[in-house]
mmCIF file of C-alpha atoms and ligand atoms in Angstrom:
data_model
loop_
_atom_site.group_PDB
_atom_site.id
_atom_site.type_symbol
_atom_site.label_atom_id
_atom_site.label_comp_id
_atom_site.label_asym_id
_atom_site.label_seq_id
_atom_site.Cartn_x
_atom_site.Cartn_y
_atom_site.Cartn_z
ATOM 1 C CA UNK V 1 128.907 -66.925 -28.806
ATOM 2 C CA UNK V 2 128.157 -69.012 -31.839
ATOM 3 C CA UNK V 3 125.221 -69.050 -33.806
ATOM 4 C CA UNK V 4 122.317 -71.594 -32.990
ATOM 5 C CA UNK V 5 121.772 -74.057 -33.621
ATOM 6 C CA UNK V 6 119.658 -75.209 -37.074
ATOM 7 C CA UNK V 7 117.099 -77.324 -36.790
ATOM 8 C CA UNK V 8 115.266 -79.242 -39.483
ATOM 9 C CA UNK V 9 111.562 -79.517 -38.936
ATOM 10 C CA UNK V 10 109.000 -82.289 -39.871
ATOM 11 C CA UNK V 11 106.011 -79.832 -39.331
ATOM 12 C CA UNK V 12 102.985 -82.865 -40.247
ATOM 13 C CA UNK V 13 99.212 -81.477 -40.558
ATOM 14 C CA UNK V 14 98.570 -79.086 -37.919
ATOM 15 C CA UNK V 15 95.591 -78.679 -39.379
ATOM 16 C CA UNK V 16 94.283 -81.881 -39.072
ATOM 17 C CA UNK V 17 95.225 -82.442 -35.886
ATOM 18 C CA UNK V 18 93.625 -79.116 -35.095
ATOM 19 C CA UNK V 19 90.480 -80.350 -36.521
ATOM 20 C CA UNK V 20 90.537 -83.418 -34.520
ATOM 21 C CA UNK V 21 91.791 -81.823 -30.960
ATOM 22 C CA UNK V 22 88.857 -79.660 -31.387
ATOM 23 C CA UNK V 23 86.518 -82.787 -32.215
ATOM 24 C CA UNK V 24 87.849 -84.490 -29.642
ATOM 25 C CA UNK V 25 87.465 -81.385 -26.660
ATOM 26 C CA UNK V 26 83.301 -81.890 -27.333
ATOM 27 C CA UNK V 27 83.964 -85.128 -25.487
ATOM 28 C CA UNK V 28 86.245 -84.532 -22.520
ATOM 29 C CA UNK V 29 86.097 -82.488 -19.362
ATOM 30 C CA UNK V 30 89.321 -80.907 -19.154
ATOM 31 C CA UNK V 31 92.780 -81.149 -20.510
ATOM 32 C CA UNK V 32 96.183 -81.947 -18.717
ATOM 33 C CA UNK V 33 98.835 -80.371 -21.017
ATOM 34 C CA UNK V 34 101.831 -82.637 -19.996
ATOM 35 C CA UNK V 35 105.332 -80.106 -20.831
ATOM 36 C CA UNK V 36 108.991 -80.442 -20.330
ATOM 37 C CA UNK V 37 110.213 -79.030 -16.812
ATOM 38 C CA UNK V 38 113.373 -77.865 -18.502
ATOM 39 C CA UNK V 39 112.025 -76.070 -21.207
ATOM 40 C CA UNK V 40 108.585 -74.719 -19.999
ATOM 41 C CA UNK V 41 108.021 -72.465 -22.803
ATOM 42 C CA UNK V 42 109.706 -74.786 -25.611
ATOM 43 C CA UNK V 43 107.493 -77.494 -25.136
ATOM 44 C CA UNK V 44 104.400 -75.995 -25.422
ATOM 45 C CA UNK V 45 102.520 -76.101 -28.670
ATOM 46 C CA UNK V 46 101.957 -72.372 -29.644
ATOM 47 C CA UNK V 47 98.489 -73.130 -30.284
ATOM 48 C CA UNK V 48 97.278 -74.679 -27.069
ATOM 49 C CA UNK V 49 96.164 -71.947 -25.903
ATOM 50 C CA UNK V 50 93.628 -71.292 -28.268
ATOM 51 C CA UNK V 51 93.011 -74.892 -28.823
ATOM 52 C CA UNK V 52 91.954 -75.982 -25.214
ATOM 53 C CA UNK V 53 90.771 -73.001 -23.972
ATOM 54 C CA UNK V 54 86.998 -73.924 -24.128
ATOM 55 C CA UNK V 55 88.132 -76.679 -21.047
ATOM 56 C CA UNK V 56 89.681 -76.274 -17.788
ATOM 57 C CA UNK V 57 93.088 -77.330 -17.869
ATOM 58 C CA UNK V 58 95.974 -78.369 -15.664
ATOM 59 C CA UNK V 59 99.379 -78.105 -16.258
ATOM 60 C CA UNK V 60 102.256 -81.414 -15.983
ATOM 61 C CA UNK V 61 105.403 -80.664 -15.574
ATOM 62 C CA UNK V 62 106.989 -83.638 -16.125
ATOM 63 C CA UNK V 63 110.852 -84.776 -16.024
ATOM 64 C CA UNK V 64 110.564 -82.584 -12.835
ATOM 65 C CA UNK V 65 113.316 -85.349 -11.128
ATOM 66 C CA UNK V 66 115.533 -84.006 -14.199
ATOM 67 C CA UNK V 67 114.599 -80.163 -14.015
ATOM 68 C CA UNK V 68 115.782 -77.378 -11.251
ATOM 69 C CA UNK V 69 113.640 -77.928 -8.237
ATOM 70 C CA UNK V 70 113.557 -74.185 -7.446
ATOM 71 C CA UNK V 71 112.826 -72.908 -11.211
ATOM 72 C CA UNK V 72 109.869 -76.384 -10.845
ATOM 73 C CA UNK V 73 108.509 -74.258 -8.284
ATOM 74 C CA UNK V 74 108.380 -70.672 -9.635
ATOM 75 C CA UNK V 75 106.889 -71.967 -12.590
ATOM 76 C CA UNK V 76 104.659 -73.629 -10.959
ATOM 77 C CA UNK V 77 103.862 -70.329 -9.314
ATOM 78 C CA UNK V 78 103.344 -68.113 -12.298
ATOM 79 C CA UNK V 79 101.093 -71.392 -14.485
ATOM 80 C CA UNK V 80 98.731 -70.585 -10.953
ATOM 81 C CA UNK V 81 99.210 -66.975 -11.426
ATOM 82 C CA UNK V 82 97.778 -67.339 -14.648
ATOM 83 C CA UNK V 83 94.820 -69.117 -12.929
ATOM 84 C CA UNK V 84 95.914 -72.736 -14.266
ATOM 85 C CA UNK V 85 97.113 -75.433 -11.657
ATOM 86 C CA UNK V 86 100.155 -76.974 -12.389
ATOM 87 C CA UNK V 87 101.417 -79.908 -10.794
ATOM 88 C CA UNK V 88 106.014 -81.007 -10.670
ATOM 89 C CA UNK V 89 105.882 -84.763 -11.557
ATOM 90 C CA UNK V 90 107.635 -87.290 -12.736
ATOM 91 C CA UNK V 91 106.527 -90.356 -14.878
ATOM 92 C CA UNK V 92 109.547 -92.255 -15.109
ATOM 93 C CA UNK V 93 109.423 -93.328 -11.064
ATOM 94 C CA UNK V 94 105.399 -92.208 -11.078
ATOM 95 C CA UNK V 95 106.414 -89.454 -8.289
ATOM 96 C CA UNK V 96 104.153 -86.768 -7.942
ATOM 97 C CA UNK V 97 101.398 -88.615 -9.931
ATOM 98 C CA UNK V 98 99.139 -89.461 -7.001
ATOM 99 C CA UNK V 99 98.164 -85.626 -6.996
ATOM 100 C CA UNK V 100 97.054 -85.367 -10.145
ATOM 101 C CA UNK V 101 93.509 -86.937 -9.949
ATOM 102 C CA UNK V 102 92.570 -84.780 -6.772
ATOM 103 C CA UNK V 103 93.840 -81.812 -8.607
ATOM 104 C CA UNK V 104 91.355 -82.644 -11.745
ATOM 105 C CA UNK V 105 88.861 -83.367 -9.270
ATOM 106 C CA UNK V 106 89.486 -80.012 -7.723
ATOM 107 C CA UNK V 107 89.687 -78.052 -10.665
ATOM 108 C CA UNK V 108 86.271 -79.803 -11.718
ATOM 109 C CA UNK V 109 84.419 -79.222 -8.683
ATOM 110 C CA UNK V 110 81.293 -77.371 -9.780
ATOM 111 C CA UNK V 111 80.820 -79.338 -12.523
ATOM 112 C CA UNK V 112 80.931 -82.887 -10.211
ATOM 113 C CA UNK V 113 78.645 -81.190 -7.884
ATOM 114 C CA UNK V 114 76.557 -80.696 -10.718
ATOM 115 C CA UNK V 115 76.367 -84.362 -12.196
ATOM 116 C CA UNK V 116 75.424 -85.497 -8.467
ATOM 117 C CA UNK V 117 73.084 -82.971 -8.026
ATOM 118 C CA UNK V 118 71.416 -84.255 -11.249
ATOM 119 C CA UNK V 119 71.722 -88.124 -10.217
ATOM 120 C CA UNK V 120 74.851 -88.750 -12.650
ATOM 121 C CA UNK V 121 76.558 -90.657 -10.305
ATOM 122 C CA UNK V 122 78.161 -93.377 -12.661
ATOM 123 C CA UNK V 123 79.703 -90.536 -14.719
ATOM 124 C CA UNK V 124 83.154 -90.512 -15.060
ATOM 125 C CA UNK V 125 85.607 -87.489 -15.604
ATOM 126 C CA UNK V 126 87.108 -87.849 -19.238
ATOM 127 C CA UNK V 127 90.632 -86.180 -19.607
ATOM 128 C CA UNK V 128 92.296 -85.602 -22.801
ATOM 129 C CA UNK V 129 96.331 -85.723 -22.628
ATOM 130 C CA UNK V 130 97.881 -83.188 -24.612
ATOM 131 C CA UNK V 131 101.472 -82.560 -25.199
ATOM 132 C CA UNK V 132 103.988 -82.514 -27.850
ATOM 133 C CA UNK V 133 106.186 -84.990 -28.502
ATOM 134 C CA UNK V 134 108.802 -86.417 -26.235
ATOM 135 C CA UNK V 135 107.235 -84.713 -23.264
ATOM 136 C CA UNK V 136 105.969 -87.890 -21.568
ATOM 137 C CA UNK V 137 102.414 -88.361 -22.854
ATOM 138 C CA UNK V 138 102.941 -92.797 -23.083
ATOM 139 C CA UNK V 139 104.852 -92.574 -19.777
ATOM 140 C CA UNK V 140 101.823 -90.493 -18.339
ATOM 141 C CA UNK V 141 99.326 -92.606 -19.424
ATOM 142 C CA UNK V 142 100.621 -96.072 -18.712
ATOM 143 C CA UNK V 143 101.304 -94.672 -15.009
ATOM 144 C CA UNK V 144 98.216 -93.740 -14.874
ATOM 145 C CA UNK V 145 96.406 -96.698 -16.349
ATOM 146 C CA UNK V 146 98.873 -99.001 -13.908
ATOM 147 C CA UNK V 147 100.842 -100.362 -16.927
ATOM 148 C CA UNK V 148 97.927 -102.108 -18.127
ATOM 149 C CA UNK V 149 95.782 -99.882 -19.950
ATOM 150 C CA UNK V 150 92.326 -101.164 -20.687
ATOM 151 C CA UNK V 151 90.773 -99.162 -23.498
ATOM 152 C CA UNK V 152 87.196 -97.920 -23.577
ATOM 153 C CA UNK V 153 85.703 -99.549 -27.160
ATOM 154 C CA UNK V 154 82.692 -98.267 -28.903
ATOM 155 C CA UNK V 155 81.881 -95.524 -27.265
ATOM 156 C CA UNK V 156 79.839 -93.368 -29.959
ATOM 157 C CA UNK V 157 80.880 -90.630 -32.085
ATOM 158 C CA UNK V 158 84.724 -91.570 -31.254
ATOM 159 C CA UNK V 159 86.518 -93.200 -34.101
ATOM 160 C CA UNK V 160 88.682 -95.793 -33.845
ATOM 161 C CA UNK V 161 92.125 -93.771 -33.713
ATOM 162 C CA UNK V 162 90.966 -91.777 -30.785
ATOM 163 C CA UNK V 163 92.749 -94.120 -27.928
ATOM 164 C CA UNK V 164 90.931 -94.158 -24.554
ATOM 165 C CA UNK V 165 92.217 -95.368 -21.484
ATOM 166 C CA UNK V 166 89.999 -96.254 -18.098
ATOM 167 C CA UNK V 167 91.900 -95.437 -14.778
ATOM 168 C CA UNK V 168 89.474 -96.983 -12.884
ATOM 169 C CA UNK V 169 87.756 -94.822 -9.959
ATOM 170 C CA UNK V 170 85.679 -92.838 -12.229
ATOM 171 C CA UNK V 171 88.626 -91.024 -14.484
ATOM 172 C CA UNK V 172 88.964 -91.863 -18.277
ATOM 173 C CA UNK V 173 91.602 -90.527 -20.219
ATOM 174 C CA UNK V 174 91.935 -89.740 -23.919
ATOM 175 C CA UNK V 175 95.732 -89.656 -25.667
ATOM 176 C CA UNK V 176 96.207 -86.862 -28.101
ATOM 177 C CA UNK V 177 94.622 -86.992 -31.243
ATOM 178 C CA UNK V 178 97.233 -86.445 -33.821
ATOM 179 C CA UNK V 179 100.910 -84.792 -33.803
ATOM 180 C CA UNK V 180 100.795 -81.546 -31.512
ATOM 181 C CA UNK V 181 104.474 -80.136 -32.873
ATOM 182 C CA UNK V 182 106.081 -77.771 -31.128
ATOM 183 C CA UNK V 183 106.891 -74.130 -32.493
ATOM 184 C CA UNK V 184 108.815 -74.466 -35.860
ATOM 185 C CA UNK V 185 110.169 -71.161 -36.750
ATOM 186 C CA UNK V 186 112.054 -69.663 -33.389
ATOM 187 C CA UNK V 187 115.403 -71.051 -34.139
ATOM 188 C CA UNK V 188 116.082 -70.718 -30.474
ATOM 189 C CA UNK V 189 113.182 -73.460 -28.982
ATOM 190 C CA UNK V 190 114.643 -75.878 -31.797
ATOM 191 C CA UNK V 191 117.287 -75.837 -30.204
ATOM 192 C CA UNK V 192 116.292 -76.203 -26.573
ATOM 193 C CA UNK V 193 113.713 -78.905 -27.548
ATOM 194 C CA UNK V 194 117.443 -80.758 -29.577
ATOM 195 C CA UNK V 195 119.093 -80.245 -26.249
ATOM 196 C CA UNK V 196 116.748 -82.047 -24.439
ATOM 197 C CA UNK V 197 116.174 -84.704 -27.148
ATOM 198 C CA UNK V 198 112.976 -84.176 -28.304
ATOM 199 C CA UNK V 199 113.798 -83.409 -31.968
ATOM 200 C CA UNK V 200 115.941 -86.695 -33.264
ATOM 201 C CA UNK V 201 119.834 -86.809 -33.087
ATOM 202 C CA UNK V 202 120.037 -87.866 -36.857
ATOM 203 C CA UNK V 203 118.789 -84.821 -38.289
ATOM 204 C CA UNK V 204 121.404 -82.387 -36.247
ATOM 205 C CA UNK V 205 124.690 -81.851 -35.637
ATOM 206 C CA UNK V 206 126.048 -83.437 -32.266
ATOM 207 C CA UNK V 207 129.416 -81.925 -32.316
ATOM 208 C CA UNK V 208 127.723 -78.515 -33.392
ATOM 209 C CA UNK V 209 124.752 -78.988 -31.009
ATOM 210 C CA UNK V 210 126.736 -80.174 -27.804
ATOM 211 C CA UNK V 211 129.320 -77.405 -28.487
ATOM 212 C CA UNK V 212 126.300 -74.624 -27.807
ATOM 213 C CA UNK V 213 125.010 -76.570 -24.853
ATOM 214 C CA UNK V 214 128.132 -76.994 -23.312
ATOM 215 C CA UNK V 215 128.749 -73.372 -23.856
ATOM 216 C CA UNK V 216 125.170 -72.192 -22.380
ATOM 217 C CA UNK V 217 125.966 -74.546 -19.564
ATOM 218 C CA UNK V 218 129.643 -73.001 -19.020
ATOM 219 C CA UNK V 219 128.141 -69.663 -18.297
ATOM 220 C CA UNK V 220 124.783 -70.604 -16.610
ATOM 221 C CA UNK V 221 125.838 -73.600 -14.643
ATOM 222 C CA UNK V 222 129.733 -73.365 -14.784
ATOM 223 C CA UNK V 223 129.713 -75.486 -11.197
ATOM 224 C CA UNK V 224 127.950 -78.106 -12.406
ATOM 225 C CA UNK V 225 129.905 -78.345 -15.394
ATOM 226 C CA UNK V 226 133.223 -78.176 -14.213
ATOM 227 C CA UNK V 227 132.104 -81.048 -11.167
ATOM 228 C CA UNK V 228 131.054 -83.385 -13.870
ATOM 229 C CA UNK V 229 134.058 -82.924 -16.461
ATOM 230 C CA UNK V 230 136.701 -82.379 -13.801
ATOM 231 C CA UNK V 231 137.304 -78.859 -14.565
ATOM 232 C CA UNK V 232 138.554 -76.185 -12.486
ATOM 233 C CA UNK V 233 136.042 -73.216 -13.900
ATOM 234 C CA UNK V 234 139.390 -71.029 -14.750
ATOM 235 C CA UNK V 235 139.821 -72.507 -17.808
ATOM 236 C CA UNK V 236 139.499 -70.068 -20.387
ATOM 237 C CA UNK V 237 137.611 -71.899 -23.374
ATOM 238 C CA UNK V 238 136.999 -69.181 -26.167
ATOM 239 C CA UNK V 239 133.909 -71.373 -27.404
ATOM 240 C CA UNK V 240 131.845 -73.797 -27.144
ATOM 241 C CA UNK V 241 134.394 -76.427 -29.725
ATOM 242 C CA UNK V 242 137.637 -75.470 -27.450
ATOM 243 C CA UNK V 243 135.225 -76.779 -24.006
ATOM 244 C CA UNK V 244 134.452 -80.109 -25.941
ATOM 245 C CA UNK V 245 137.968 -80.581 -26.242
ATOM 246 C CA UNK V 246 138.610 -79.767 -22.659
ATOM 247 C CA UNK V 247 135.783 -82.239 -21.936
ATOM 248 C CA UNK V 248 137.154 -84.460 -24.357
ATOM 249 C CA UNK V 249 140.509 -84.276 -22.309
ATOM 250 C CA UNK V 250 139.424 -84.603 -19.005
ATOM 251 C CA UNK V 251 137.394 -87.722 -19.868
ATOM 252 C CA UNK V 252 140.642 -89.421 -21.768
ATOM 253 C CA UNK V 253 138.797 -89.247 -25.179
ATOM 254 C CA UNK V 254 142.170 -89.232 -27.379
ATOM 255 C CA UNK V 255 142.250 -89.797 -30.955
ATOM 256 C CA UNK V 256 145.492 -91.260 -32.886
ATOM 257 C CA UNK V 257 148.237 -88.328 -32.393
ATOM 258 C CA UNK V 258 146.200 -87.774 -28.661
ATOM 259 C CA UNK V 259 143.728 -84.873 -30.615
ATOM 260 C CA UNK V 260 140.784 -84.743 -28.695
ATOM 261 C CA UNK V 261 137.766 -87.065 -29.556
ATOM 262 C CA UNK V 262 135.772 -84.256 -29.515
ATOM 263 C CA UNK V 263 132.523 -86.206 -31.464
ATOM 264 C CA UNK V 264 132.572 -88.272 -28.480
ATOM 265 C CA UNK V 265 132.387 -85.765 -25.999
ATOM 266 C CA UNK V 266 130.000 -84.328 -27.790
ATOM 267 C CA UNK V 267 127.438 -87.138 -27.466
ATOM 268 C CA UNK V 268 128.973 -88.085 -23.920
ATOM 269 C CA UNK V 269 127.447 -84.212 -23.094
ATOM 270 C CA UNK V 270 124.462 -84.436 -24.719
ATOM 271 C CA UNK V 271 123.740 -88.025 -23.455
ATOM 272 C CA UNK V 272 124.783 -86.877 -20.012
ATOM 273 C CA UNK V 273 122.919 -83.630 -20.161
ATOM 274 C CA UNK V 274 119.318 -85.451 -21.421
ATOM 275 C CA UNK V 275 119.486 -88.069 -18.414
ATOM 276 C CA UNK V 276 119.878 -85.842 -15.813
ATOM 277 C CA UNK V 277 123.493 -86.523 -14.676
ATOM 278 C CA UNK V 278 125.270 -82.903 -15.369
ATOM 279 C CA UNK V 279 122.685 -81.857 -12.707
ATOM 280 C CA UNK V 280 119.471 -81.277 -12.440
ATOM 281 C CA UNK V 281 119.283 -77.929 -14.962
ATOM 282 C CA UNK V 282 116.306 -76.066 -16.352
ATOM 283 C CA UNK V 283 117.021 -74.072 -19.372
ATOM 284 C CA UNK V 284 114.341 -71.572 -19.182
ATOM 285 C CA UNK V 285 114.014 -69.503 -15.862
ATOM 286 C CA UNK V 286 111.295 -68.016 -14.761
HETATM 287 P P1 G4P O 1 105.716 -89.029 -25.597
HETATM 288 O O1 G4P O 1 104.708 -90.126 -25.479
HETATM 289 O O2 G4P O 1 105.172 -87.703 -25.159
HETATM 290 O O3 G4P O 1 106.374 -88.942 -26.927
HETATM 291 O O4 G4P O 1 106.892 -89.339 -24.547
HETATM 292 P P2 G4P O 1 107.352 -90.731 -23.878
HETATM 293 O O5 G4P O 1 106.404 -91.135 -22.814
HETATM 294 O O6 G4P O 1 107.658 -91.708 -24.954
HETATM 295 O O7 G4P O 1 108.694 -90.265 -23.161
HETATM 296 C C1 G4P O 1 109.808 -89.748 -23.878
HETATM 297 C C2 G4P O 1 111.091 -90.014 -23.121
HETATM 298 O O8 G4P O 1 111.059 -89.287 -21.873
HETATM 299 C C3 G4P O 1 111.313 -91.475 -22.725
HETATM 300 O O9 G4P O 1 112.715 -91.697 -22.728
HETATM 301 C C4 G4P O 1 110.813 -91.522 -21.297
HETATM 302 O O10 G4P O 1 111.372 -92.582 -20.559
HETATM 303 C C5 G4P O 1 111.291 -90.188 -20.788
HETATM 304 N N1 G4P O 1 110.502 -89.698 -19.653
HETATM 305 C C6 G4P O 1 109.148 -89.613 -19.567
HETATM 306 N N2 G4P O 1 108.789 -89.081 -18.396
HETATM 307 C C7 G4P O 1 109.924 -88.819 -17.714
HETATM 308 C C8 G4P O 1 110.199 -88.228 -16.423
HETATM 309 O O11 G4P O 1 109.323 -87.808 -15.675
HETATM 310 N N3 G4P O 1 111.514 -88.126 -16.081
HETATM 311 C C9 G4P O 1 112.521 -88.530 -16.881
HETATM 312 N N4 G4P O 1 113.774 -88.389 -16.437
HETATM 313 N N5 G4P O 1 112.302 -89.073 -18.109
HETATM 314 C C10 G4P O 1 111.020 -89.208 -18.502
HETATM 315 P P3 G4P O 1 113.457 -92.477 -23.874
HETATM 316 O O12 G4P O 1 114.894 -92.289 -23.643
HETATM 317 O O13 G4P O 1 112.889 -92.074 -25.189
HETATM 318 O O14 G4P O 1 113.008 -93.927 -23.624
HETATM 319 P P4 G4P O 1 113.515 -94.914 -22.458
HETATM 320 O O15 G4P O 1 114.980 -94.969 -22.596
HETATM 321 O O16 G4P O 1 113.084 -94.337 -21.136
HETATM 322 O O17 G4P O 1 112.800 -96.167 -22.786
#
């Protein structure tokens, strides 16, 4: 098994955009923390947690058309278990998004009742989108705001970076304030989060990062491997360079001398593998 992958991190001012998340949590309801349906645990901000946890929050799965429908579902399980609500969606198509506003609704209940109770009916819910990058968060919120997003100007106390959007039917949402990075030092998340292309191709390796995908994907998802590269699964790679070359093979990718192209197969894999089209594979299992 090789070694993982190394990833080169751009780690920005957490602190400031601490500071500002915090600022920003005085003037919203509740948080939707949009994540990666492949990489459930990888895409979270280690901080979150502590961050948000003044506000109700609901979970987004996103990519879900990309992920493992069955792994969208236990996690979806164990985010209630832990007494959030999570929701499988999908911003690219807008799937699954028509649930999310009854959800928030739900999840606010008390506090609506409350407003009407006290004659606030003109008050709108204000969500705050948070997510790292990558995840979705633009795709999210022009779905949500119907491709035209109308922002909310001069409201007070908000400065002018802090980027409100009006849904319309009494829902305002607010985009992240600031970078939310994902967590630097596990060497193993940088590389999920490279796999799925959140973390930028020019700052890796492809050959070296496509070689340990293909690898993880040759013993966790052999069938769907060997049914998109034309492989038997009795092929007896010793690593994860020897299956590029396979790859490389089976797809005709010759060099001069017919060596195996194996560059190209490496970003024919990783290309492949980030749209979906190896299968739909989530690389951490609940
Ligand atoms: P961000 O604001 O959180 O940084 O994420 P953004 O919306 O920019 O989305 C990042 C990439 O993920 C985009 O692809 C976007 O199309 C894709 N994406 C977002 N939601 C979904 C989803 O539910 N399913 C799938 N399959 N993809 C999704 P891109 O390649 O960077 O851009 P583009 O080629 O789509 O223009």
């Amino acid at each position: 098994m090789e070694e993982n992958v190394s990833v080169q991190w751009f780690p920005g001012h957490m602190a400031k955009t601490r500071r500002k998340i915090r600022e920003s949590l005085a003037l919203v309801d509740t948080a939707a923390e949009i994540i990666d349906a492949r990489i459930p645990q990888s895409s979270r901000n280690p901080e979150i947690d502590a961050l948000i946890a003044s506000k109700p929050r609901i979970v987004l799965m996103n990519k879900a058309d990309i992920a493992d429908p069955a792994e969208n579902k236990k996690w979806i399980r164990w985010f209630e278990e832990q007494g959030i609500p999570a929701l499988a969606v999908d911003c690219k198509t807008g799937a699954g998004l028509n649930r999310v506003l009854p959800a928030v609704r739900a999840l606010l209940a008390d506090k609506i009742a409350g407003w009407q109770q006290k004659g606030m009916t003109g008050r709108s819910v204000k969500i705050m989108v948070v997510g790292i990058p990558n995840v979705g968060k633009s795709s999210f919120i022009n779905r949500m705001a119907k491709g035209d997003p109308a922002k909310v100007e001069n409201r007070p106390g908000v400065t002018r970076s802090n980027q409100w959007f009006s849904l319309g039917k009494g829902f305002e949402l607010l985009d992240t304030p600031g970078v939310l990075w994902p967590k630097f030092d596990d060497p193993q998340v940088g590389e999920r989060l490279a796999f799925t292309g959140a973390v930028r191709d020019e700052i890796l390796d492809a050959e070296q990062l496509a070689a340990r995908l293909s690898w993880i994907l040759w013993n966790e998802h052999r069938a769907l491997l060997c049914a998109r590269y034309k492989m038997t699964g009795s092929e007896q790679p010793l690593n994860g360079f020897e299956l590029l070359e396979l790859i490389a093979r089976r797809r005709g990718m010759l060099i001069s001398g017919g060596e195996a192209d194996t560059e190209r197969a490496a970003n024919t894999v990783l290309e492949e593998f980030r749209a979906g089209k190896i299968g739909r594979i989530t690389l951490e299992c609940r």
